[in-house]
PDB file of C-alpha atoms in Angstrom:
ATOM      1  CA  UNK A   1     108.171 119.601  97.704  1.00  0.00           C
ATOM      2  CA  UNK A   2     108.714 116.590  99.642  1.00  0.00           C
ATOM      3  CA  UNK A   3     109.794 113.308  97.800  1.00  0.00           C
ATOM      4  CA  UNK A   4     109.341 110.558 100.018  1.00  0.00           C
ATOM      5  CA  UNK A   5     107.317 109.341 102.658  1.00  0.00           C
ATOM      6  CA  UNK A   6     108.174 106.411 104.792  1.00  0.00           C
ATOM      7  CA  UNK A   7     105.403 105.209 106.912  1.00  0.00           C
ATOM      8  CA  UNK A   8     106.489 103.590 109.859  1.00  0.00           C
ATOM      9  CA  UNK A   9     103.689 102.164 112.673  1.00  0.00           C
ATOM     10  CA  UNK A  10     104.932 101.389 115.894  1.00  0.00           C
ATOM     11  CA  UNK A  11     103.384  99.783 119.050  1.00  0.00           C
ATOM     12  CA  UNK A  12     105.209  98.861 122.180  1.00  0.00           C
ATOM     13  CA  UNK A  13     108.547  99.468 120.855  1.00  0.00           C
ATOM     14  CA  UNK A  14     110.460 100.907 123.045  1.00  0.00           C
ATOM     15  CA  UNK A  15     113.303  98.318 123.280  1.00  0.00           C
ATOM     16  CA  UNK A  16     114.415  98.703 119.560  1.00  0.00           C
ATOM     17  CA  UNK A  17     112.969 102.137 118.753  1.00  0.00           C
ATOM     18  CA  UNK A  18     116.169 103.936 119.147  1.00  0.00           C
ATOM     19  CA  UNK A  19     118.120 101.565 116.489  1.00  0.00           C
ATOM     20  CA  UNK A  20     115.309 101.412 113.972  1.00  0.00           C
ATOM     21  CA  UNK A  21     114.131 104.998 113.211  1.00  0.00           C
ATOM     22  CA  UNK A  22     117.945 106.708 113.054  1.00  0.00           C
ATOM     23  CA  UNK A  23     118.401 103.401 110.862  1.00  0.00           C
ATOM     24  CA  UNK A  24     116.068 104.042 108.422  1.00  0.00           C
ATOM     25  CA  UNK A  25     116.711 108.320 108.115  1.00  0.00           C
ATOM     26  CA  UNK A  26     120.464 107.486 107.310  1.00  0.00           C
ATOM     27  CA  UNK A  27     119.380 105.183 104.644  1.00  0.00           C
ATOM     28  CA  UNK A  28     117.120 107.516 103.599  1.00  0.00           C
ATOM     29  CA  UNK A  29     119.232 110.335 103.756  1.00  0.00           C
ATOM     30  CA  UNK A  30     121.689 108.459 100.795  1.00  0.00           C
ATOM     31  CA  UNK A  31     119.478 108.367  98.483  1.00  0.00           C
ATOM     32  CA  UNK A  32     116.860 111.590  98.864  1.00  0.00           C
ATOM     33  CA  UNK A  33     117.378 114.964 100.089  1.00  0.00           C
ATOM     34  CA  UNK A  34     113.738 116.037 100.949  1.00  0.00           C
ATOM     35  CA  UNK A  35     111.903 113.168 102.672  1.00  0.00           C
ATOM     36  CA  UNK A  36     109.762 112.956 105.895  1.00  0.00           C
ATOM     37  CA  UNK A  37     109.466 109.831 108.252  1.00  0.00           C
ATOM     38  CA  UNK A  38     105.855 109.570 109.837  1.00  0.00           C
ATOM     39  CA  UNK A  39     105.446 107.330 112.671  1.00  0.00           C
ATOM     40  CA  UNK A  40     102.448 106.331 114.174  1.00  0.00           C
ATOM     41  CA  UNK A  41     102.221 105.536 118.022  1.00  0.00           C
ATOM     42  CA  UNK A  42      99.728 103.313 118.083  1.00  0.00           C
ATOM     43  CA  UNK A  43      98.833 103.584 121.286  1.00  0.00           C
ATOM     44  CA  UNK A  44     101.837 102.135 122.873  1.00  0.00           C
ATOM     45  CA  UNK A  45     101.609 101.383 126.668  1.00  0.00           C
ATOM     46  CA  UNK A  46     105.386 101.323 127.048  1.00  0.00           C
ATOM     47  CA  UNK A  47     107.942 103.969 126.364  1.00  0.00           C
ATOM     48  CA  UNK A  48     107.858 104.376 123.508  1.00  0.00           C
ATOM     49  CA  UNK A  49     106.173 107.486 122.949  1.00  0.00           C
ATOM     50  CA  UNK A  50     109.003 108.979 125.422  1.00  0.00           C
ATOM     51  CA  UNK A  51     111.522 107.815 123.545  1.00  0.00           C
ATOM     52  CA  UNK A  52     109.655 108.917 119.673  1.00  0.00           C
ATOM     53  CA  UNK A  53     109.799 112.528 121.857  1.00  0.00           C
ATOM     54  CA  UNK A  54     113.345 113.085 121.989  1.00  0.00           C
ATOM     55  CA  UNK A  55     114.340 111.481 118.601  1.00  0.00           C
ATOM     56  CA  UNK A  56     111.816 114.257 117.345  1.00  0.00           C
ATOM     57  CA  UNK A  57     114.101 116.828 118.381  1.00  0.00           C
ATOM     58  CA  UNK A  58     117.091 115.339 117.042  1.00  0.00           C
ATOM     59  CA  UNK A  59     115.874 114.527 113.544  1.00  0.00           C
ATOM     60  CA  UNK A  60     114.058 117.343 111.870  1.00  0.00           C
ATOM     61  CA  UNK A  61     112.488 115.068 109.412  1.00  0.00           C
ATOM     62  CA  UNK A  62     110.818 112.865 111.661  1.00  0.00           C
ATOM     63  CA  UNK A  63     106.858 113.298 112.349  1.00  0.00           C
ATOM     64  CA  UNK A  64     105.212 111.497 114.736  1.00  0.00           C
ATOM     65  CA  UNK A  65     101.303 110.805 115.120  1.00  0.00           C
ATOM     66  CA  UNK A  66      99.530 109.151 117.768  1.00  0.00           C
ATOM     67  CA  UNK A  67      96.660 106.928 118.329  1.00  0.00           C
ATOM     68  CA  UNK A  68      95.769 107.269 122.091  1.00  0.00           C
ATOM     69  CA  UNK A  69      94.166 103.740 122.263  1.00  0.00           C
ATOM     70  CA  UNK A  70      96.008 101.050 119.694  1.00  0.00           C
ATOM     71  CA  UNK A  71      93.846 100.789 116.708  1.00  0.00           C
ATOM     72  CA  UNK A  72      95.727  98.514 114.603  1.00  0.00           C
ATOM     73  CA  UNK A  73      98.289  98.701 111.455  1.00  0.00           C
ATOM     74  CA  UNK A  74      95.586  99.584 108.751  1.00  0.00           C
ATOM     75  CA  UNK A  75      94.389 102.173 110.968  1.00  0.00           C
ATOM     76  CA  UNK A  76      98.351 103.710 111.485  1.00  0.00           C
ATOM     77  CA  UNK A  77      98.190 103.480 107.520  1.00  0.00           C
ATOM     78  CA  UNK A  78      95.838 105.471 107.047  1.00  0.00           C
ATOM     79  CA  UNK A  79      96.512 108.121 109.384  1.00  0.00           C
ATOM     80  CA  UNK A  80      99.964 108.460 108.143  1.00  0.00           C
ATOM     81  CA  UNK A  81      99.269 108.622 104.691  1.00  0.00           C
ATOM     82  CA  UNK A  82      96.238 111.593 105.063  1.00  0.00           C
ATOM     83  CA  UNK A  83      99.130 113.489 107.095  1.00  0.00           C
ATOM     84  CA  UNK A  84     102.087 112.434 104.636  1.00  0.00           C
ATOM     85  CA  UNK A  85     103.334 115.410 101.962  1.00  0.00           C
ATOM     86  CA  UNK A  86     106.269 112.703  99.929  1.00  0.00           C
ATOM     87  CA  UNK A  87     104.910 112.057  96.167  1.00  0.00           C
ATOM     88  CA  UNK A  88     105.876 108.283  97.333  1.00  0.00           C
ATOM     89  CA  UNK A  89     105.090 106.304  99.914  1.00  0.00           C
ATOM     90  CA  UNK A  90     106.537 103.276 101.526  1.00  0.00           C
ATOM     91  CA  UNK A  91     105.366 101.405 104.364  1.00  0.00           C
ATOM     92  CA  UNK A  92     108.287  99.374 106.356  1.00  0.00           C
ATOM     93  CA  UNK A  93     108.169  97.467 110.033  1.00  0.00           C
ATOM     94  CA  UNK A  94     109.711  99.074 112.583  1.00  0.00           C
ATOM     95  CA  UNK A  95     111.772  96.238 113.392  1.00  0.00           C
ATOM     96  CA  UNK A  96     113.549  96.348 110.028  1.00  0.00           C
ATOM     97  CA  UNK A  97     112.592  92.691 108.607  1.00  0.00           C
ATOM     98  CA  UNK A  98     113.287  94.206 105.973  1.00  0.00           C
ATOM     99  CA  UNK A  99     116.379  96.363 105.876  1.00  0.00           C
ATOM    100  CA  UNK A 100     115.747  99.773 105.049  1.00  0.00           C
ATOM    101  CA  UNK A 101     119.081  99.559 102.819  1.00  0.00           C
ATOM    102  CA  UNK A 102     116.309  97.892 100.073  1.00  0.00           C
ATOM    103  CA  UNK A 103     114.322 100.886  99.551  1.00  0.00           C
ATOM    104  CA  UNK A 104     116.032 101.853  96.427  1.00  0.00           C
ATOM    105  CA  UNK A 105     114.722  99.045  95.157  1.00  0.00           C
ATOM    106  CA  UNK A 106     111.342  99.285  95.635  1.00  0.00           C
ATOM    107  CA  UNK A 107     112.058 102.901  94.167  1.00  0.00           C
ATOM    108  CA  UNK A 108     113.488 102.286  90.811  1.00  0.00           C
ATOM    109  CA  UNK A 109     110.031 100.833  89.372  1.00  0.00           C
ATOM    110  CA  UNK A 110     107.678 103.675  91.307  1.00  0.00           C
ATOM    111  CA  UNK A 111     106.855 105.198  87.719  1.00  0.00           C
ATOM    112  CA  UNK A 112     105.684 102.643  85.199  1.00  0.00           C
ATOM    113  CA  UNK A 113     103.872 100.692  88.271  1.00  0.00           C
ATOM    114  CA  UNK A 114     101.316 102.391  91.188  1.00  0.00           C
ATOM    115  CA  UNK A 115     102.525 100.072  93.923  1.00  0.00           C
ATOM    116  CA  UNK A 116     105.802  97.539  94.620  1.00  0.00           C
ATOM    117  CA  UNK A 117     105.731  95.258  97.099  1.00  0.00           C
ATOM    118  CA  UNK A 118     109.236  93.901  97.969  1.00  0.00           C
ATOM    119  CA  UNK A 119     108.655  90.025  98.228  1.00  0.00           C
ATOM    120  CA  UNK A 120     111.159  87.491  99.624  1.00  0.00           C
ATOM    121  CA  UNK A 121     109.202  84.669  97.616  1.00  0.00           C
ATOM    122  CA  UNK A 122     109.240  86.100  93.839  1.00  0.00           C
ATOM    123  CA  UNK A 123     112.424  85.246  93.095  1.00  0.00           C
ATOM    124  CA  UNK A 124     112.634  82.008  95.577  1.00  0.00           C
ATOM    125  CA  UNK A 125     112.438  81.545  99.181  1.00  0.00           C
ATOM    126  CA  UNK A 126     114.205  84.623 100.688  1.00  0.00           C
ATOM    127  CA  UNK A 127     112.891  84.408 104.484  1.00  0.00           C
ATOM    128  CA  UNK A 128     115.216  84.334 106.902  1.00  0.00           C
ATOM    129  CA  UNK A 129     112.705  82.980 110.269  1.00  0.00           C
ATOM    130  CA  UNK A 130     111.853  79.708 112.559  1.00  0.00           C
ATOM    131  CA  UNK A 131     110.584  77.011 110.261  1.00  0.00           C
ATOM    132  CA  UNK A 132     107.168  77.149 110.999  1.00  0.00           C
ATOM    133  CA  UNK A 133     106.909  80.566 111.140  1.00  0.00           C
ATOM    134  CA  UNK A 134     108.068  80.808 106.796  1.00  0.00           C
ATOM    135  CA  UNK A 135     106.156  78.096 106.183  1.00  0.00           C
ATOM    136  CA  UNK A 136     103.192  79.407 107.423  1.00  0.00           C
ATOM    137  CA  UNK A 137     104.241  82.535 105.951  1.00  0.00           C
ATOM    138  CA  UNK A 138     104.485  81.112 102.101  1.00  0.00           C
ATOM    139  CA  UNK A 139     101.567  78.663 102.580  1.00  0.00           C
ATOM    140  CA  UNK A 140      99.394  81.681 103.885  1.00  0.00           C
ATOM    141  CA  UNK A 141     100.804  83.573 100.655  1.00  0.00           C
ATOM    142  CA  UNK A 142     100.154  81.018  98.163  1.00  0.00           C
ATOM    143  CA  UNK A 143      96.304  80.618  99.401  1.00  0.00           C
ATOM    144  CA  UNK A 144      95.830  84.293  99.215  1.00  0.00           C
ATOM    145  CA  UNK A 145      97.393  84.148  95.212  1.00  0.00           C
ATOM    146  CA  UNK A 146      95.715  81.468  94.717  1.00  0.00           C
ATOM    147  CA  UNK A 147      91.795  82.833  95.459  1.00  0.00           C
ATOM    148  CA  UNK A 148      93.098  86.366  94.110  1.00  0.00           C
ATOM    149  CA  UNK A 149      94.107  84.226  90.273  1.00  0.00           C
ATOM    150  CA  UNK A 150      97.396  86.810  90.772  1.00  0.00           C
ATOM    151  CA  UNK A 151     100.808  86.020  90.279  1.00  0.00           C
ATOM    152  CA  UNK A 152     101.559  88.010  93.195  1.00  0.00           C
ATOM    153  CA  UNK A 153     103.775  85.550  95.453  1.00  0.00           C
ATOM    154  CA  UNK A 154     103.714  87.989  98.689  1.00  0.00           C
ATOM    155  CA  UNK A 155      99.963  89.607  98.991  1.00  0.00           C
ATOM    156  CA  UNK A 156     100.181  89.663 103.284  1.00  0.00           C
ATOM    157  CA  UNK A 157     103.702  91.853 103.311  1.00  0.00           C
ATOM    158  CA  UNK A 158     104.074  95.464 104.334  1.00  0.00           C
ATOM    159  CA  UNK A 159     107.400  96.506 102.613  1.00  0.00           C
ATOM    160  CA  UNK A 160     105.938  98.557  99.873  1.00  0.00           C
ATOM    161  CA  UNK A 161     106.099 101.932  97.877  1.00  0.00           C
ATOM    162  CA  UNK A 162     102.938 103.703  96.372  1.00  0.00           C
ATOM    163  CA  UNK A 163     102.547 106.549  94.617  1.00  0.00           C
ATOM    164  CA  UNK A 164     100.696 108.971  97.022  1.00  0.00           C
ATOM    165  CA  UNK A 165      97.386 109.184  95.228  1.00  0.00           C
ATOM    166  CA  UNK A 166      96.936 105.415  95.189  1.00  0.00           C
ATOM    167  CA  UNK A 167      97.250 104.982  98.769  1.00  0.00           C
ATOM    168  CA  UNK A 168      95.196 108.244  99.465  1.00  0.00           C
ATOM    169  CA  UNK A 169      92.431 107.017  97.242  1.00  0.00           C
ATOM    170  CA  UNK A 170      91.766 103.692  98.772  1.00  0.00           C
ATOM    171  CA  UNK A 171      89.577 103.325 101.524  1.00  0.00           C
ATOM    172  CA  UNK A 172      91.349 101.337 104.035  1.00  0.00           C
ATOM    173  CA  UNK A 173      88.423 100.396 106.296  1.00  0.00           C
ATOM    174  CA  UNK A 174      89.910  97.110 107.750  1.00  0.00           C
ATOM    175  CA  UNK A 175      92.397  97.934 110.972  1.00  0.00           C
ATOM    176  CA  UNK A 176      94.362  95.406 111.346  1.00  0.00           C
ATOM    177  CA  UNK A 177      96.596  93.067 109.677  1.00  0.00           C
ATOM    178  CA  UNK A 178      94.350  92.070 107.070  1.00  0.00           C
ATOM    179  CA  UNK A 179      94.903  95.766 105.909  1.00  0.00           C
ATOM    180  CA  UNK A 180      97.388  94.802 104.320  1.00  0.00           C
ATOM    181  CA  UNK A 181      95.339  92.358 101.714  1.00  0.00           C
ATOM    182  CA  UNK A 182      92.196  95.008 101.326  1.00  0.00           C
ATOM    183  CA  UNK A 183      94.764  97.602  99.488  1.00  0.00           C
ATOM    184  CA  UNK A 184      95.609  94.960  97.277  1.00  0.00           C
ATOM    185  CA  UNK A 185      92.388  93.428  96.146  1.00  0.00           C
ATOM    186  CA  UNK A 186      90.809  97.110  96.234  1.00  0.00           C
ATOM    187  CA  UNK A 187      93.699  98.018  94.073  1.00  0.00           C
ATOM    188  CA  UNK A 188      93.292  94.869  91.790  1.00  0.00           C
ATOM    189  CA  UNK A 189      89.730  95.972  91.299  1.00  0.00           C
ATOM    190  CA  UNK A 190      90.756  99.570  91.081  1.00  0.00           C
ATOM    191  CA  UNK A 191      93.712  98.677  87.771  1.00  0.00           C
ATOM    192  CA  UNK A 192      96.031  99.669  89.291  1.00  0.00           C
ATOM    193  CA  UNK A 193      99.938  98.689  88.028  1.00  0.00           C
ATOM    194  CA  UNK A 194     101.708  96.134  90.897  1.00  0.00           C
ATOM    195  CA  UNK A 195     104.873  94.391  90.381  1.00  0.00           C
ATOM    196  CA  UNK A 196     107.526  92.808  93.013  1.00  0.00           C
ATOM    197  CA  UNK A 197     110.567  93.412  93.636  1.00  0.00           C
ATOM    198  CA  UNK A 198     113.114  90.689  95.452  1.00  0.00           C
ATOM    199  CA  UNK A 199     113.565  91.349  99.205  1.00  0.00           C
ATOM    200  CA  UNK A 200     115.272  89.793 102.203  1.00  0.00           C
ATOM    201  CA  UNK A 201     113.217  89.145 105.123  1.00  0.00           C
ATOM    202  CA  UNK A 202     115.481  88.920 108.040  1.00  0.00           C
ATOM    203  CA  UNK A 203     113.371  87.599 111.405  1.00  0.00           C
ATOM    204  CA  UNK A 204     115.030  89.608 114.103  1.00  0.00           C
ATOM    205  CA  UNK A 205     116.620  87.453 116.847  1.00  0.00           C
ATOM    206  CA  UNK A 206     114.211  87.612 120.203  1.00  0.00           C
ATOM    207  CA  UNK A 207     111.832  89.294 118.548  1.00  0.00           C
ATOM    208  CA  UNK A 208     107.735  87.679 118.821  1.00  0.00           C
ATOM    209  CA  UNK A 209     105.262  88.714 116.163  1.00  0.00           C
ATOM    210  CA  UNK A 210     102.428  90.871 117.059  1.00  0.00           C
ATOM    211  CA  UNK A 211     100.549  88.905 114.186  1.00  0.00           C
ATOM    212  CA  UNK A 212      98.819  85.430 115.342  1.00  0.00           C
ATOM    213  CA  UNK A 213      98.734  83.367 111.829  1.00  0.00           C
ATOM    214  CA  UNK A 214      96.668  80.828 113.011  1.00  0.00           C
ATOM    215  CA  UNK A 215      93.908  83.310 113.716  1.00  0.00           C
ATOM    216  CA  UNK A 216      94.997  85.743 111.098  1.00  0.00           C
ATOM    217  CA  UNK A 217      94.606  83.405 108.087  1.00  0.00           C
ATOM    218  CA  UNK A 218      91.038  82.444 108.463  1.00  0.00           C
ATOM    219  CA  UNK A 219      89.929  86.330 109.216  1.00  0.00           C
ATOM    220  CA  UNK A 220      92.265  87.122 106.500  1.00  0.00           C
ATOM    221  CA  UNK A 221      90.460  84.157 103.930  1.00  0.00           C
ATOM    222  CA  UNK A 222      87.177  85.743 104.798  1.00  0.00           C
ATOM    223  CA  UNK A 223      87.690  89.381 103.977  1.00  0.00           C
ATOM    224  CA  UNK A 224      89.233  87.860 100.829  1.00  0.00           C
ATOM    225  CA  UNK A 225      86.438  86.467  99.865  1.00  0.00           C
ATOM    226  CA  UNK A 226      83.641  89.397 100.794  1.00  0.00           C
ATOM    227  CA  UNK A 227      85.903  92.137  99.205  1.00  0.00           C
ATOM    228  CA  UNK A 228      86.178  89.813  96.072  1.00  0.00           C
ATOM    229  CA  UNK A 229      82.292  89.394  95.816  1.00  0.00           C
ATOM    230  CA  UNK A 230      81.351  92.974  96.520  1.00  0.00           C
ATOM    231  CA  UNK A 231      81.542  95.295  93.860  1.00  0.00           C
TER     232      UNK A 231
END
């Protein structure tokens, strides 16, 4: 029986591909001894489906999907999770914003809670990124909290675990970022346990976000909103 499940979507990541996954399977590796890694091409137009190839053969528990047109990170969610075998789950970014070395802690309260979102706000301001870029970040946050009436400080962030049948239950029908916010109203609404964790959030140097805030938080606002309203 497999344990664990780490989820990790990729697109157009060739340049760091080769430092991320081995990364994460030797972190793994310390603290599990039957796990699976599942990532999703997501219809990368770079190398990086070359490069997912050969670290296939060199780590047995790696399994990669793919998306042959890029479909978005709710959409490399769900595919992972309908394929994934672990009793847990947990989602990270492939460019390790958040270390991999902080899964046990997301672990330890899998159990008494259905998901646990490492946040780098719930026990201060633990993001390390350009100025603008955490203060959009915790302003976007606080909005979503605030229309939710949660006390969840980090509602937008991927670093989570689930227990399988939570994630397999919920029908993730947004693609995109906002994916991320539809599993946690629909869990809300669902009663499901959620609690945070702390977490660093380390913005890699040279790295650009895939994710455009400015346009993100008003689409993001929205689906709030409708999914809140619809029963």
């Amino acid at each position: 029986m497999i344990e664990l499940t780490i989820i990790v979507p990729v697109y157009n990541e060739a340049r760091i591909i080769n430092n991320s996954i081995p990364q994460i399977i030797n972190e793994v590796q310390k603290i599990c001894k039957k796990f699976e890694v599942i990532v999703v091409d997501d219809g990368s137009s770079d190398n990086t489906g070359k490069k997912l190839s050969k670290l296939g053969k060199k780590f047995k528990e790696l399994i990669i999907l793919e998306h042959k047109k890029n479909m978005g990170l709710g959409a490399s969610i769900k595919t992972a999770a309908i394929k994934s075998r672990g009793k847990i789950l947990i989602t990270i970014d492939a460019d390790l914003s958040y270390s991999p070395t902080q899964i046990p802690d997301l672990l330890s309260k899998v159990g008494p809670y259905d998901i646990v979102i490492g946040s780098p706000y719930c026990t201060g301001n633990m993001i390390k990124a350009p100025i603008i870029r955490k203060i959009a970040s915790l302003v976007q946050n606080k909005m979503y909290a605030t229309l939710l009436r949660t006390n969840i400080s980090c509602v937008s962030g991927m670093f989570r675990a689930y227990k399988t049948e939570v994630l397999q239950c919920i029908d993730i029908e947004h693609q995109r970022y906002d994916s991320q916010i539809e599993i946690i109203v629909k869990a809300i609404k669902k009663g499901y346990k959620i609690v945070e964790v702390p977490a660093v959030n380390n913005w890699p140097q040279n790295r650009e976000s895939k994710v455009v805030l400015i346009r993100e938080i008003p689409n993001s606002i929205r689906l709030l909103i409708k999914l809140m309203f619809n029963s």
